[in-house]
Coordinates of C-alpha atoms in Angstrom, one line a residue:
M1046 CA 2.4 31.4 -69.4
T1047 CA 4.4 30.0 -66.4
R1048 CA 3.6 31.5 -63.0
T1049 CA 6.8 30.2 -61.5
P1050 CA 9.1 33.1 -60.7
T1051 CA 12.2 33.3 -63.0
L1052 CA 13.6 36.6 -61.7
V1053 CA 13.2 39.1 -58.8
L1054 CA 14.4 42.6 -59.2
R1055 CA 14.7 44.6 -55.9
S1056 CA 15.1 48.3 -55.7
R1057 CA 14.5 51.1 -53.2
R1058 CA 13.3 53.2 -56.1
V1059 CA 10.7 51.3 -58.1
L1060 CA 8.6 53.5 -60.4
A1061 CA 5.2 51.9 -59.9
P1062 CA 1.9 53.3 -61.0
D1063 CA 1.2 54.7 -57.5
G1064 CA 4.6 56.4 -57.4
E1065 CA 8.2 55.7 -56.5
R1066 CA 8.6 53.3 -53.7
P1067 CA 10.9 50.4 -52.4
A1068 CA 9.6 47.2 -53.9
D1069 CA 10.4 43.7 -55.2
V1070 CA 9.3 43.1 -58.8
V1071 CA 8.7 39.4 -59.5
V1072 CA 8.9 38.2 -63.0
A1073 CA 7.7 34.9 -64.4
G1074 CA 8.7 34.2 -68.0
D1075 CA 8.1 37.4 -70.0
R1076 CA 5.6 39.0 -67.6
I1077 CA 5.5 40.8 -64.2
V1078 CA 3.5 38.7 -61.8
E1079 CA 3.9 40.5 -58.6
V1080 CA 5.1 43.8 -57.0
S1081 CA 5.8 43.1 -53.4
P1082 CA 7.0 45.2 -50.4
Y1083 CA 10.8 45.6 -50.5
G1084 CA 12.7 42.6 -49.3
T1085 CA 9.7 40.3 -49.0
A1086 CA 9.7 38.3 -52.3
A1087 CA 11.2 34.8 -51.7
G1088 CA 11.5 34.2 -55.4
G1089 CA 11.0 30.4 -55.1
G1090 CA 14.6 29.8 -56.1
A1091 CA 14.7 32.4 -58.8
P1092 CA 17.7 34.7 -58.9
I1093 CA 17.2 37.9 -56.9
E1094 CA 19.0 41.0 -58.2
D1095 CA 19.2 43.8 -55.6
L1096 CA 19.7 47.2 -57.4
G1097 CA 19.9 49.1 -54.1
D1098 CA 19.3 52.8 -54.9
V1099 CA 19.4 52.4 -58.6
A1100 CA 15.9 53.1 -59.8
L1101 CA 13.9 50.4 -61.6
L1102 CA 11.8 51.9 -64.4
P1103 CA 9.4 50.4 -66.9
G1104 CA 11.0 50.1 -70.3
L1105 CA 10.6 53.3 -72.3
V1106 CA 8.3 53.4 -75.3
D1107 CA 9.5 55.6 -78.2
T1108 CA 6.7 56.0 -80.8
H1109 CA 8.7 58.3 -83.1
V1110 CA 11.8 56.7 -84.6
H1111 CA 13.1 56.8 -88.1
V1112 CA 15.0 53.5 -88.6
N1113 CA 15.4 54.3 -92.4
E1114 CA 15.8 50.6 -93.4
P1115 CA 15.5 49.4 -96.2
G1116 CA 16.6 51.9 -98.7
R1117 CA 18.6 54.3 -96.6
T1118 CA 20.3 51.8 -94.3
A1119 CA 23.5 53.8 -94.4
W1120 CA 21.6 56.4 -92.3
E1121 CA 20.5 53.9 -89.6
G1122 CA 19.1 50.4 -89.6
F1123 CA 17.2 48.0 -87.4
T1124 CA 20.2 46.4 -85.7
S1125 CA 22.0 49.7 -84.9
A1126 CA 18.8 51.5 -84.0
T1127 CA 17.6 48.9 -81.6
R1128 CA 21.0 48.5 -80.0
A1129 CA 20.9 52.2 -79.3
A1130 CA 17.4 51.9 -78.0
A1131 CA 18.2 49.2 -75.5
A1132 CA 21.3 51.0 -74.4
G1133 CA 19.1 54.1 -73.7
G1134 CA 16.4 52.2 -71.8
V1135 CA 13.9 52.0 -74.7
T1136 CA 12.4 48.6 -74.9
T1137 CA 9.7 49.3 -77.5
L1138 CA 9.8 51.6 -80.6
I1139 CA 7.4 52.4 -83.4
D1140 CA 9.1 52.9 -86.7
M1141 CA 8.1 55.8 -88.9
P1142 CA 6.9 55.1 -92.5
L1143 CA 9.8 57.2 -94.0
N1144 CA 12.7 57.6 -94.7
S1145 CA 12.9 54.0 -95.8
I1146 CA 12.5 53.0 -99.5
P1147 CA 9.9 51.9 -100.1
A1148 CA 7.9 54.1 -97.7
T1149 CA 5.3 52.2 -95.6
V1150 CA 2.3 53.3 -97.6
T1151 CA 1.1 49.9 -98.9
V1152 CA 0.8 46.4 -97.4
D1153 CA 3.5 45.2 -99.7
A1154 CA 5.9 47.9 -98.4
L1155 CA 5.1 47.0 -94.8
R1156 CA 5.8 43.3 -95.7
V1157 CA 9.2 44.3 -97.1
K1158 CA 10.1 46.3 -93.9
R1159 CA 9.0 43.5 -91.6
D1160 CA 11.0 40.9 -93.6
V1161 CA 14.1 43.1 -93.3
A1162 CA 13.6 43.7 -89.6
R1163 CA 12.8 40.1 -88.6
G1164 CA 15.4 38.5 -86.4
R1165 CA 17.5 41.6 -86.3
V1166 CA 15.9 43.7 -83.5
Y1167 CA 17.1 44.0 -79.9
V1168 CA 13.9 45.5 -78.7
D1169 CA 10.2 45.2 -79.7
V1170 CA 9.3 47.1 -82.9
G1171 CA 6.0 48.1 -84.4
F1172 CA 5.3 50.2 -87.5
W1173 CA 3.4 53.3 -88.5
G1174 CA 1.8 53.5 -91.9
G1175 CA 1.8 56.6 -94.1
A1176 CA -1.1 58.6 -95.5
I1177 CA 0.1 60.4 -98.7
P1178 CA -1.7 61.8 -101.8
G1179 CA -3.3 59.0 -103.7
N1180 CA -3.1 56.1 -101.2
T1181 CA -6.4 56.5 -99.2
G1182 CA -7.6 53.3 -100.7
E1183 CA -4.6 51.5 -99.1
L1184 CA -5.3 52.6 -95.6
A1185 CA -7.8 50.0 -94.5
A1186 CA -5.6 47.1 -95.6
L1187 CA -2.6 48.6 -93.9
Y1188 CA -4.6 49.1 -90.7
R1189 CA -5.7 45.5 -90.9
A1190 CA -2.1 44.4 -91.4
G1191 CA -1.2 45.9 -88.0
V1192 CA 0.2 49.4 -88.4
Y1193 CA -0.5 51.7 -85.4
G1194 CA -1.9 54.6 -87.4
F1195 CA -0.9 56.9 -90.2
K1196 CA 1.5 59.7 -90.6
S1197 CA 1.0 62.7 -92.9
F1198 CA 3.1 65.8 -93.5
L1199 CA 1.4 69.1 -94.1
A1200 CA 4.7 70.5 -95.5
P1201 CA 7.3 68.8 -97.7
S1202 CA 8.9 65.8 -95.9
G1203 CA 12.4 66.2 -97.4
V1204 CA 12.1 62.9 -99.4
D1205 CA 10.4 62.6 -102.7
E1206 CA 8.7 59.2 -102.0
F1207 CA 6.7 60.6 -99.1
P1208 CA 4.9 63.8 -100.4
H1209 CA 2.9 66.0 -98.2
V1210 CA -0.9 66.4 -98.3
N1211 CA -2.8 69.5 -99.2
A1212 CA -6.0 70.6 -97.4
A1213 CA -8.4 68.5 -99.5
E1214 CA -6.1 65.4 -99.3
L1215 CA -5.8 65.8 -95.5
A1216 CA -9.6 65.9 -95.2
E1217 CA -9.9 62.8 -97.4
A1218 CA -7.3 60.9 -95.3
L1219 CA -8.8 61.9 -92.0
T1220 CA -12.3 61.0 -93.1
E1221 CA -11.0 57.4 -93.9
Q1222 CA -9.0 57.2 -90.7
A1223 CA -12.0 58.3 -88.7
R1224 CA -14.0 55.5 -90.3
L1225 CA -11.3 53.0 -89.4
G1226 CA -10.8 54.4 -85.9
A1227 CA -7.2 54.9 -86.6
L1228 CA -4.9 57.5 -85.1
A1229 CA -3.6 60.2 -87.5
I1230 CA -0.1 61.5 -86.6
I1231 CA 0.7 64.8 -88.2
H1232 CA 3.9 66.8 -89.0
A1233 CA 2.2 70.2 -88.7
E1234 CA 4.0 73.1 -90.5
A1235 CA 2.2 75.3 -93.0
P1236 CA 3.9 75.4 -96.5
R1237 CA 2.6 78.9 -97.2
I1238 CA 4.3 80.3 -94.1
L1239 CA 7.5 78.4 -94.9
D1240 CA 7.5 79.6 -98.5
A1241 CA 7.1 83.3 -97.3
A1242 CA 9.9 83.1 -94.7
P1243 CA 13.4 84.2 -95.7
Q1244 CA 15.6 81.3 -96.9
V1245 CA 19.1 82.4 -96.2
P1246 CA 22.0 79.9 -96.6
G1247 CA 24.9 80.0 -94.3
R1248 CA 26.3 79.2 -90.8
A1249 CA 24.1 81.5 -88.7
Y1250 CA 21.5 79.5 -86.8
A1251 CA 19.4 82.6 -86.4
D1252 CA 18.9 82.6 -90.2
F1253 CA 17.7 79.0 -90.2
L1254 CA 15.4 79.7 -87.3
A1255 CA 13.8 82.6 -89.2
S1256 CA 13.1 80.3 -92.1
R1257 CA 10.8 78.1 -90.0
P1258 CA 8.9 80.6 -87.7
D1259 CA 6.4 79.7 -85.0
A1260 CA 3.6 80.7 -87.3
A1261 CA 4.4 77.7 -89.5
E1262 CA 3.3 75.5 -86.6
T1263 CA 0.4 77.5 -85.4
V1264 CA -1.2 77.9 -88.8
A1265 CA -0.8 74.2 -89.6
V1266 CA -2.2 73.2 -86.2
R1267 CA -5.3 75.4 -86.7
Q1268 CA -5.9 73.8 -90.1
L1269 CA -5.5 70.3 -88.6
L1270 CA -7.8 71.0 -85.7
D1271 CA -10.5 72.4 -88.0
T1272 CA -10.2 69.3 -90.2
A1273 CA -10.3 66.9 -87.3
E1274 CA -13.4 68.6 -86.0
R1275 CA -15.1 68.2 -89.4
T1276 CA -14.1 64.6 -89.9
G1277 CA -14.2 63.3 -86.3
A1278 CA -10.7 61.9 -86.6
R1279 CA -8.3 61.3 -83.7
V1280 CA -5.2 63.4 -84.4
H1281 CA -1.8 63.6 -82.7
V1282 CA 0.5 66.5 -83.3
L1283 CA 4.1 65.4 -83.7
H1284 CA 7.2 67.0 -82.4
V1285 CA 5.7 70.3 -81.1
S1286 CA 8.6 72.8 -81.0
S1287 CA 6.7 76.0 -80.6
A1288 CA 4.9 76.7 -77.3
D1289 CA 2.6 79.0 -79.2
V1290 CA 0.7 75.8 -80.2
L1291 CA -0.2 74.8 -76.6
P1292 CA -3.2 77.2 -76.1
L1293 CA -4.7 76.0 -79.4
L1294 CA -4.5 72.4 -78.3
A1295 CA -6.0 73.2 -74.9
A1296 CA -8.9 75.0 -76.5
A1297 CA -9.5 72.2 -78.9
R1298 CA -9.6 69.6 -76.2
A1299 CA -12.0 71.7 -74.2
D1300 CA -14.2 71.8 -77.3
G1301 CA -14.2 68.0 -77.5
I1302 CA -11.7 67.5 -80.4
A1303 CA -9.7 64.3 -80.0
V1304 CA -6.2 65.7 -80.2
T1305 CA -3.0 64.8 -78.4
A1306 CA 0.5 66.1 -78.8
E1307 CA 4.2 65.2 -78.1
T1308 CA 7.4 67.0 -77.8
C1309 CA 11.0 65.8 -77.9
P1310 CA 14.2 65.8 -75.8
H1311 CA 16.0 68.4 -78.0
Y1312 CA 13.2 70.9 -77.7
L1313 CA 13.2 70.5 -73.9
T1314 CA 17.0 70.6 -73.4
L1315 CA 18.6 72.7 -76.2
V1316 CA 18.1 76.4 -77.0
A1317 CA 18.7 78.5 -80.1
E1318 CA 20.9 80.8 -78.2
G1319 CA 23.3 77.9 -77.5
V1320 CA 23.7 76.7 -81.1
P1321 CA 27.2 77.4 -82.3
A1322 CA 27.7 78.9 -85.7
G1323 CA 27.9 76.2 -88.4
D1324 CA 27.1 73.3 -86.0
T1325 CA 24.5 71.6 -88.1
T1326 CA 24.1 68.7 -85.7
F1327 CA 21.5 71.0 -84.1
K1328 CA 19.4 71.2 -87.3
C1329 CA 15.9 69.7 -87.1
C1330 CA 12.5 70.5 -88.5
P1331 CA 10.6 72.1 -86.8
P1332 CA 13.6 73.9 -85.2
I1333 CA 15.0 74.2 -81.8
R1334 CA 13.7 77.6 -80.6
S1335 CA 14.5 80.1 -77.9
E1336 CA 15.2 79.6 -74.2
D1337 CA 11.9 81.4 -73.3
N1338 CA 10.1 79.0 -75.6
R1339 CA 11.8 76.0 -73.9
D1340 CA 10.6 77.3 -70.6
R1341 CA 7.1 77.5 -71.9
L1342 CA 7.3 74.0 -73.2
W1343 CA 8.3 72.8 -69.7
R1344 CA 5.3 74.7 -68.2
G1345 CA 3.2 72.7 -70.7
I1346 CA 4.8 69.5 -69.4
E1347 CA 3.8 70.5 -65.9
A1348 CA 0.3 71.4 -67.0
G1349 CA -0.3 68.0 -68.7
A1350 CA -0.2 69.4 -72.3
F1351 CA 1.7 66.5 -73.7
A1352 CA 0.8 62.8 -74.1
A1353 CA 4.4 61.8 -74.6
V1354 CA 8.0 62.8 -74.9
V1355 CA 9.7 60.8 -77.7
S1356 CA 12.9 61.1 -79.6
D1357 CA 12.0 61.8 -83.3
H1358 CA 15.3 60.0 -83.9
S1359 CA 16.1 61.1 -87.5
P1360 CA 19.7 60.4 -88.3
C1361 CA 21.6 60.6 -91.6
T1362 CA 25.1 60.0 -92.9
T1363 CA 27.6 62.6 -91.6
D1364 CA 28.2 64.1 -95.1
L1365 CA 24.5 65.0 -95.3
K1366 CA 24.8 67.1 -92.2
R1367 CA 27.3 69.3 -94.2
L1368 CA 29.5 69.9 -91.2
D1369 CA 32.3 70.6 -93.7
V1370 CA 30.7 73.9 -94.6
G1371 CA 28.2 74.4 -91.7
D1372 CA 25.4 75.5 -94.0
F1373 CA 22.1 75.1 -92.1
A1374 CA 20.1 75.5 -95.2
A1375 CA 21.8 72.7 -97.0
A1376 CA 22.1 70.2 -94.1
W1377 CA 19.7 67.3 -93.5
G1378 CA 17.3 68.2 -90.7
G1379 CA 17.2 65.6 -88.0
I1380 CA 18.7 64.7 -84.6
A1381 CA 20.0 61.3 -83.6
S1382 CA 19.1 60.9 -79.9
L1383 CA 17.5 57.5 -79.4
Q1384 CA 20.2 56.4 -76.9
L1385 CA 20.3 59.7 -75.0
G1386 CA 16.7 60.8 -74.6
L1387 CA 16.2 59.6 -71.0
P1388 CA 19.3 61.2 -69.5
A1389 CA 18.8 64.4 -71.5
V1390 CA 15.3 64.9 -70.4
W1391 CA 16.0 63.8 -66.8
T1392 CA 18.9 66.2 -66.5
E1393 CA 16.7 69.2 -67.4
A1394 CA 13.7 67.9 -65.4
R1395 CA 15.7 67.4 -62.3
A1396 CA 17.2 70.9 -62.5
R1397 CA 13.6 72.2 -62.7
G1398 CA 12.5 70.3 -59.7
L1399 CA 10.4 67.6 -61.4
A1400 CA 10.3 64.1 -60.1
L1401 CA 11.6 61.1 -62.0
A1402 CA 8.1 59.6 -62.0
E1403 CA 6.9 62.6 -64.1
V1404 CA 9.6 61.9 -66.7
V1405 CA 8.8 58.2 -66.8
A1406 CA 5.1 58.8 -67.3
L1407 CA 5.9 60.8 -70.4
M1408 CA 8.4 58.4 -71.8
S1409 CA 6.9 55.0 -70.9
S1410 CA 3.2 54.8 -70.0
G1411 CA 2.2 57.9 -71.9
P1412 CA 3.4 56.8 -75.4
A1413 CA 2.3 53.2 -74.7
R1414 CA -1.3 54.5 -74.0
L1415 CA -1.1 56.7 -77.0
V1416 CA -0.7 53.8 -79.4
G1417 CA -2.7 51.2 -77.5
L1418 CA 0.2 49.1 -76.2
A1419 CA -1.8 47.7 -73.3
R1420 CA 1.0 45.6 -71.7
K1421 CA 3.8 48.2 -72.1
G1422 CA 5.2 51.1 -70.0
T1423 CA 4.1 50.1 -66.5
I1424 CA 5.5 48.1 -63.6
A1425 CA 2.4 46.1 -62.5
P1426 CA 1.2 42.5 -62.6
G1427 CA 0.3 41.4 -66.1
Y1428 CA 2.5 43.8 -67.9
D1429 CA 5.5 42.8 -70.0
A1430 CA 8.7 42.5 -68.0
D1431 CA 10.4 45.2 -70.0
L1432 CA 12.5 47.0 -67.3
V1433 CA 15.3 49.4 -66.9
A1434 CA 17.9 49.9 -64.2
F1435 CA 18.6 53.6 -64.2
D1436 CA 21.0 55.4 -61.9
P1437 CA 19.4 58.9 -61.6
D1438 CA 22.4 60.4 -59.8
A1439 CA 25.3 59.2 -62.0
V1440 CA 26.9 61.8 -64.3
F1441 CA 28.6 61.2 -67.6
T1442 CA 29.9 63.1 -70.6
V1443 CA 28.5 62.3 -74.0
D1444 CA 31.1 60.6 -76.2
P1445 CA 29.7 60.1 -79.7
G1446 CA 32.1 57.2 -80.1
G1447 CA 30.2 55.4 -77.4
L1448 CA 26.9 55.6 -79.1
H1449 CA 25.3 52.7 -81.0
H1450 CA 23.7 54.9 -83.6
R1451 CA 25.1 54.1 -87.0
N1452 CA 26.1 57.7 -87.5
P1453 CA 26.9 59.2 -84.1
A1454 CA 26.9 62.9 -85.0
T1455 CA 25.0 64.5 -82.1
P1456 CA 24.4 68.0 -80.6
Y1457 CA 24.9 66.4 -77.2
A1458 CA 28.5 65.6 -77.9
G1459 CA 30.6 66.8 -74.9
R1460 CA 27.6 67.6 -72.8
T1461 CA 27.4 66.5 -69.2
L1462 CA 24.2 64.6 -68.5
T1463 CA 22.8 63.1 -65.3
G1464 CA 21.4 59.6 -65.3
V1465 CA 22.9 56.3 -66.6
V1466 CA 21.1 53.2 -67.8
R1467 CA 22.8 50.3 -66.0
A1468 CA 20.8 47.4 -67.5
T1469 CA 17.8 46.8 -69.7
W1470 CA 15.5 43.7 -69.6
L1471 CA 13.2 42.7 -72.4
A1472 CA 10.5 40.1 -71.8
G1473 CA 12.1 39.2 -68.5
A1474 CA 15.7 38.7 -69.8
P1475 CA 18.6 41.1 -69.9
V1476 CA 19.4 42.6 -73.3
D1477 CA 22.9 42.0 -74.5
V1478 CA 23.5 44.4 -77.4
H1479 CA 26.4 42.3 -78.6
G1480 CA 24.5 39.1 -78.4
T1481 CA 21.6 37.5 -80.3
P1482 CA 18.7 39.9 -80.9
R1483 CA 15.5 38.8 -79.1
G1484 CA 13.1 41.6 -80.0
R1485 CA 9.7 40.9 -81.5
L1486 CA 7.9 42.6 -84.3
L1487 CA 4.5 43.9 -83.1
D1488 CA 1.2 44.6 -84.6
R1489 CA -1.3 47.2 -83.4
V1490 CA -2.5 45.1 -80.4
G1491 CA 1.0 44.4 -79.2
T1492 CA 1.3 40.8 -80.3
A1493 CA 4.1 39.3 -82.4
A1494 CA 3.6 39.9 -86.1

């Protein structure tokens, strides 16, 4: 690797590990080689770009993205998803093992997905594997092939090719993952609670919310924690929507259970009371809950309850959202937010008095650490020069037509958000979302696959 500087980025607001401060960030090739006091880096002839008061952030790491390709490419795709990621300041994403066809539950399926993605990604992309009934024997080979861990559902996933696991199958999968040292990431809702809840079709969001009560999450998390304790597995609870889960997680960690959790921008910014009748762009599973619940999630953020805030970008074609009839029971459950996560979270965090550094930690270094991306998510020498120029004071109104998502239906349409991504650099070079893709495919240790 060359040590000769190739770029200097200067800002009065660099989000370094020791906090926000004026600094010069010196890049050589694809790595950061120096973080100097503001205005002191000569650059050795390298171009110097002065961002002024625009903040310089480490590139975001989004470990929960459904790209859906191959098989459901009409829903999203590697080109469109990674364009949206770069436009939103995300420089690394980890693709979920569903809703693609085939699902990433065998080495052959992983190979198919990598072949489709190669040469078509604007940011760096890694892959999760899936742990489903009957594929425990595949997990070791998938892990050796470079997946970052294994996703399981405790309730139906919504697609037939990725069935959920029952209690015995969960224990079997976690036992094997503990043996491998792999991270298990879990969609935690309890089928028996969902089956007992009222299932009422129609346009009223309150009816949909009642169909997926808080208890579905708490019962499932209790089951997961008990199984993790018995098997010794490392587990991560995906997309926590119910704040009722937080005391369970805190108690488990105090007891020595290796458990982490994430939440998502839509749970931190949207509330059930604000969902218009029939607006199924707001439907996701688990659901957006009450304003009081959102406040308790933010208290969890401030208390360090979450390892990461990630998108759970789960788009579909517009027709599957059933906006024509506004039936929450019939609509696909998923929110497309990959491009909007940073401004959405920053808008709410700023209003609550949180610092930009707190947001960045949850959206960059936190998810990078969760999956073991040792050179991602931090502005410091030796780290990848994945960087974002973010204007934290600029205001914009969300226009779905300006999003790079393949299907731009979004609950953020028309909302005023604070914070604009001005530029994104990947491996030391600016990302041009209309130019040639330069992203790499990653394996579990962050090297090109």
